CSV table of C-alpha atoms in Angstrom, one decimal:
chain,number,residue,atom,x,y,z
A,1,ALA,CA,12.3,-13.8,2.7
A,2,GLY,CA,10.9,-10.9,5.0
A,3,VAL,CA,12.7,-7.7,5.9
A,4,GLU,CA,16.5,-7.8,5.7
A,5,VAL,CA,20.0,-6.0,6.3
A,6,ASN,CA,19.4,-4.4,2.8
A,7,THR,CA,15.9,-2.9,4.5
A,8,GLU,CA,16.6,-2.0,7.2
A,9,LYS,CA,19.7,0.3,5.8
A,10,THR,CA,17.4,2.0,3.2
A,11,TRP,CA,14.9,2.5,5.9
A,12,GLU,CA,17.3,3.6,8.6
A,13,PHE,CA,19.0,6.3,5.6
A,14,ALA,CA,15.0,7.8,4.4
A,15,ALA,CA,14.3,8.2,8.3
A,16,GLU,CA,17.6,10.2,8.7
A,17,ILE,CA,16.1,12.5,5.6
A,18,GLY,CA,13.2,12.8,6.1
A,19,LEU,CA,12.2,11.1,3.0
A,20,PRO,CA,8.8,9.6,2.6
A,21,THR,CA,8.8,6.5,2.1
A,22,ALA,CA,6.4,3.4,0.6
A,23,VAL,CA,7.5,-0.4,0.2
A,24,PHE,CA,7.1,-2.5,-3.0
A,25,LEU,CA,6.5,-6.3,-2.3
A,26,ALA,CA,8.0,-7.6,-5.1
A,27,LYS,CA,8.0,-11.0,-6.4
A,28,MET,CA,4.9,-12.5,-5.1
A,29,ASP,CA,4.8,-14.5,-7.7
A,30,ARG,CA,7.2,-17.2,-6.4
A,31,GLU,CA,6.8,-20.0,-3.8
A,32,ARG,CA,6.1,-19.6,-0.1
A,33,ALA,CA,5.1,-15.3,-0.6
A,34,ASP,CA,2.7,-14.7,2.0
A,35,PHE,CA,1.2,-11.1,2.1
A,36,GLU,CA,0.1,-11.5,5.3
A,37,ARG,CA,2.9,-12.9,7.0
A,38,ALA,CA,5.4,-10.1,5.0
A,39,VAL,CA,2.9,-6.9,6.4
A,40,GLU,CA,3.9,-8.4,9.6
A,41,ASP,CA,7.0,-8.7,9.4
A,42,LEU,CA,7.8,-4.9,8.0
A,43,GLN,CA,4.6,-4.0,10.8
A,44,SER,CA,7.0,-5.1,13.8
A,45,SER,CA,10.3,-4.0,12.4
A,46,PHE,CA,8.9,-0.7,12.0
A,47,GLY,CA,5.9,-0.3,13.3
A,48,ARG,CA,1.7,-0.2,12.6
A,49,GLN,CA,2.1,3.1,10.1
A,50,VAL,CA,3.4,0.6,7.9
A,51,LEU,CA,0.0,-0.7,5.4
A,52,PRO,CA,-1.1,-1.9,2.9
A,53,ILE,CA,-2.7,0.1,-0.3
A,54,GLN,CA,-3.3,-2.9,-2.3
A,55,VAL,CA,-4.4,-6.7,-1.8
A,56,PRO,CA,-2.8,-9.2,-3.4
A,57,ILE,CA,-5.2,-11.3,-6.1
A,58,GLY,CA,-3.6,-14.4,-6.2
A,59,SER,CA,-1.2,-16.0,-4.0
A,60,GLU,CA,2.2,-17.7,-4.9
A,61,LYS,CA,2.2,-19.0,-9.6
A,62,GLY,CA,-1.4,-17.7,-9.2
A,63,PHE,CA,-1.1,-14.3,-8.2
A,64,ARG,CA,-2.8,-11.9,-11.2
A,65,GLY,CA,-3.0,-8.8,-9.8
A,66,VAL,CA,-4.3,-6.1,-6.7
A,67,VAL,CA,-7.2,-5.0,-5.9
A,68,ASP,CA,-6.8,-0.9,-4.8
A,69,LEU,CA,-8.3,-0.4,-1.6
A,70,LEU,CA,-8.4,3.6,-2.7
A,71,THR,CA,-10.9,2.8,-5.3
A,72,GLY,CA,-12.1,-0.8,-4.8
A,73,LYS,CA,-11.1,-1.4,-7.8
A,74,ALA,CA,-9.1,-4.6,-8.7
A,75,HIS,CA,-6.7,-4.5,-11.9
A,76,VAL,CA,-5.5,-8.2,-12.8
A,77,PHE,CA,-3.0,-8.6,-15.3
A,78,GLU,CA,-1.8,-11.4,-18.1
A,79,PRO,CA,2.2,-12.9,-16.0
A,80,GLY,CA,4.3,-12.2,-19.0
A,81,GLY,CA,2.2,-9.4,-20.7
A,82,ASN,CA,2.0,-5.6,-21.8
A,83,GLY,CA,2.0,-5.1,-18.4
A,84,ARG,CA,-1.1,-3.5,-18.7
A,85,SER,CA,-4.4,-4.5,-16.0
A,86,SER,CA,-7.7,-5.1,-17.0
A,87,GLU,CA,-10.1,-3.4,-14.1
A,88,GLN,CA,-12.5,-5.2,-12.5
A,89,PRO,CA,-15.0,-6.2,-9.7
A,90,VAL,CA,-13.2,-8.4,-6.8
A,91,PRO,CA,-13.8,-10.8,-6.0
A,92,ASP,CA,-15.5,-12.6,-3.6
A,93,GLU,CA,-13.8,-14.3,-2.5
A,94,LEU,CA,-11.7,-11.4,-0.9
A,95,ALA,CA,-13.9,-9.0,0.0
A,96,ALA,CA,-13.7,-9.5,3.6
A,97,THR,CA,-9.8,-9.0,3.2
A,98,VAL,CA,-10.4,-6.0,1.5
A,99,GLU,CA,-13.6,-4.3,3.8
A,100,SER,CA,-10.6,-5.2,6.3
A,101,TRP,CA,-7.6,-3.5,5.3
A,102,LYS,CA,-9.3,-0.4,4.4
A,103,THR,CA,-10.3,0.0,8.0
A,104,ARG,CA,-7.4,-0.3,9.3
A,105,LEU,CA,-6.0,2.0,6.5
A,106,VAL,CA,-8.9,4.4,7.0
A,107,GLU,CA,-8.7,5.3,10.8
A,108,ALA,CA,-4.5,6.1,10.0
A,109,VAL,CA,-5.4,8.4,7.7
A,110,ALA,CA,-8.0,9.5,10.4
A,111,GLU,CA,-5.4,9.5,13.2
A,112,SER,CA,-2.9,11.7,10.6
A,113,ASP,CA,-4.5,14.9,10.7
A,114,GLU,CA,-7.0,16.6,13.6
A,115,ALA,CA,-10.0,17.3,11.7
A,116,LEU,CA,-9.3,14.2,9.9
A,117,LEU,CA,-9.8,13.0,12.6
A,118,GLU,CA,-12.8,14.6,14.1
A,119,ARG,CA,-14.8,14.3,10.6
A,120,PHE,CA,-14.5,10.0,11.0
A,121,PHE,CA,-15.7,10.3,14.7
A,122,GLU,CA,-18.8,12.6,13.4
A,123,GLU,CA,-18.8,10.9,9.8
A,124,GLY,CA,-18.2,7.6,11.6
A,125,SER,CA,-15.9,7.0,7.6
A,126,LEU,CA,-14.2,9.6,5.2
A,127,THR,CA,-15.0,10.3,1.8
A,128,ASP,CA,-13.0,9.1,-0.9
A,129,GLU,CA,-10.9,12.9,-1.7
A,130,GLU,CA,-10.5,13.1,1.7
A,131,LEU,CA,-8.9,9.4,2.1
A,132,VAL,CA,-6.9,9.9,-0.5
A,133,ALA,CA,-5.9,13.8,0.1
A,134,GLY,CA,-5.0,12.4,4.3
A,135,LEU,CA,-3.0,9.2,2.7
A,136,ARG,CA,-0.2,12.0,0.7
A,137,SER,CA,-0.5,14.6,3.5
A,138,ALA,CA,0.8,11.3,5.3
A,139,ILE,CA,2.8,9.7,3.3
A,140,ALA,CA,4.2,13.3,2.9
A,141,ALA,CA,4.9,13.9,6.8
A,142,ARG,CA,5.9,10.1,6.8
A,143,LYS,CA,3.4,9.1,9.0
A,144,ILE,CA,1.4,6.0,6.9
A,145,PHE,CA,3.8,4.2,4.6
A,146,PRO,CA,1.8,2.7,2.3
A,147,VAL,CA,2.6,-1.0,1.0
A,148,LEU,CA,2.3,-2.0,-3.0
A,149,LEU,CA,2.6,-5.2,-4.7
A,150,GLY,CA,3.0,-6.8,-7.6
A,151,ALA,CA,5.7,-10.2,-10.0
A,152,PRO,CA,7.8,-7.4,-11.6
A,153,ALA,CA,9.3,-10.3,-13.9
A,154,THR,CA,6.3,-11.4,-15.2
A,155,ASN,CA,4.7,-7.5,-15.7
A,156,VAL,CA,2.5,-8.2,-13.1
A,157,GLY,CA,1.8,-4.3,-10.8
A,158,SER,CA,4.2,-2.3,-12.0
A,159,SER,CA,1.9,0.1,-13.7
A,160,THR,CA,-0.1,0.3,-10.5
A,161,LEU,CA,3.8,0.5,-8.7
A,162,LEU,CA,3.6,3.9,-10.8
A,163,ASP,CA,0.4,5.5,-10.9
A,164,ALA,CA,0.7,5.3,-6.9
A,165,VAL,CA,3.7,6.7,-7.3
A,166,VAL,CA,2.4,10.1,-8.8
A,167,ASP,CA,-0.6,9.8,-7.3
A,168,LEU,CA,0.6,9.4,-3.5
A,169,LEU,CA,4.3,9.8,-3.6
A,170,PRO,CA,5.3,14.4,-3.6
A,171,SER,CA,7.1,15.3,-6.2
A,172,PRO,CA,11.0,16.2,-4.8
A,173,GLU,CA,9.7,20.2,-6.1
A,174,ASP,CA,7.2,19.9,-2.4
A,175,ARG,CA,10.6,18.7,-0.2
A,176,PRO,CA,11.7,21.2,1.4
């Protein structure tokens, strides 16, 4: 359905109190669920710093997992299964999409920090470690807002969401 009133209110409240924010696109298995359109809507409402860190594998009823842009691994789930994924190579048909979104993510992370931007210009990219560390810092500083995907009703993507919360979002102890 795109960005709705409750999404806007929640976003404004999080901004007001300086809370790092992530977006979870749920119901990716529903009819007319469109990843690209949803991300465009989020970016037009909240800025270009809203960036996916996952790309969907399949769409609508065929949604069965995500490709993690940070690790380059595909996580494929059994719909209605136990919520655990099996790691697989990125499907060939998604390689260009994954590369495009990863390039945007790397550039945004580099732009969020002077030292990373300098390194990016020198080397042309960032190491995986620099990317993850830079993303963590950018999320904590509300410079980047990661987008994750799932279909909770069928247990697809819940474990990758929880992993991202643990790995990327700041602990409450790290907040002022």
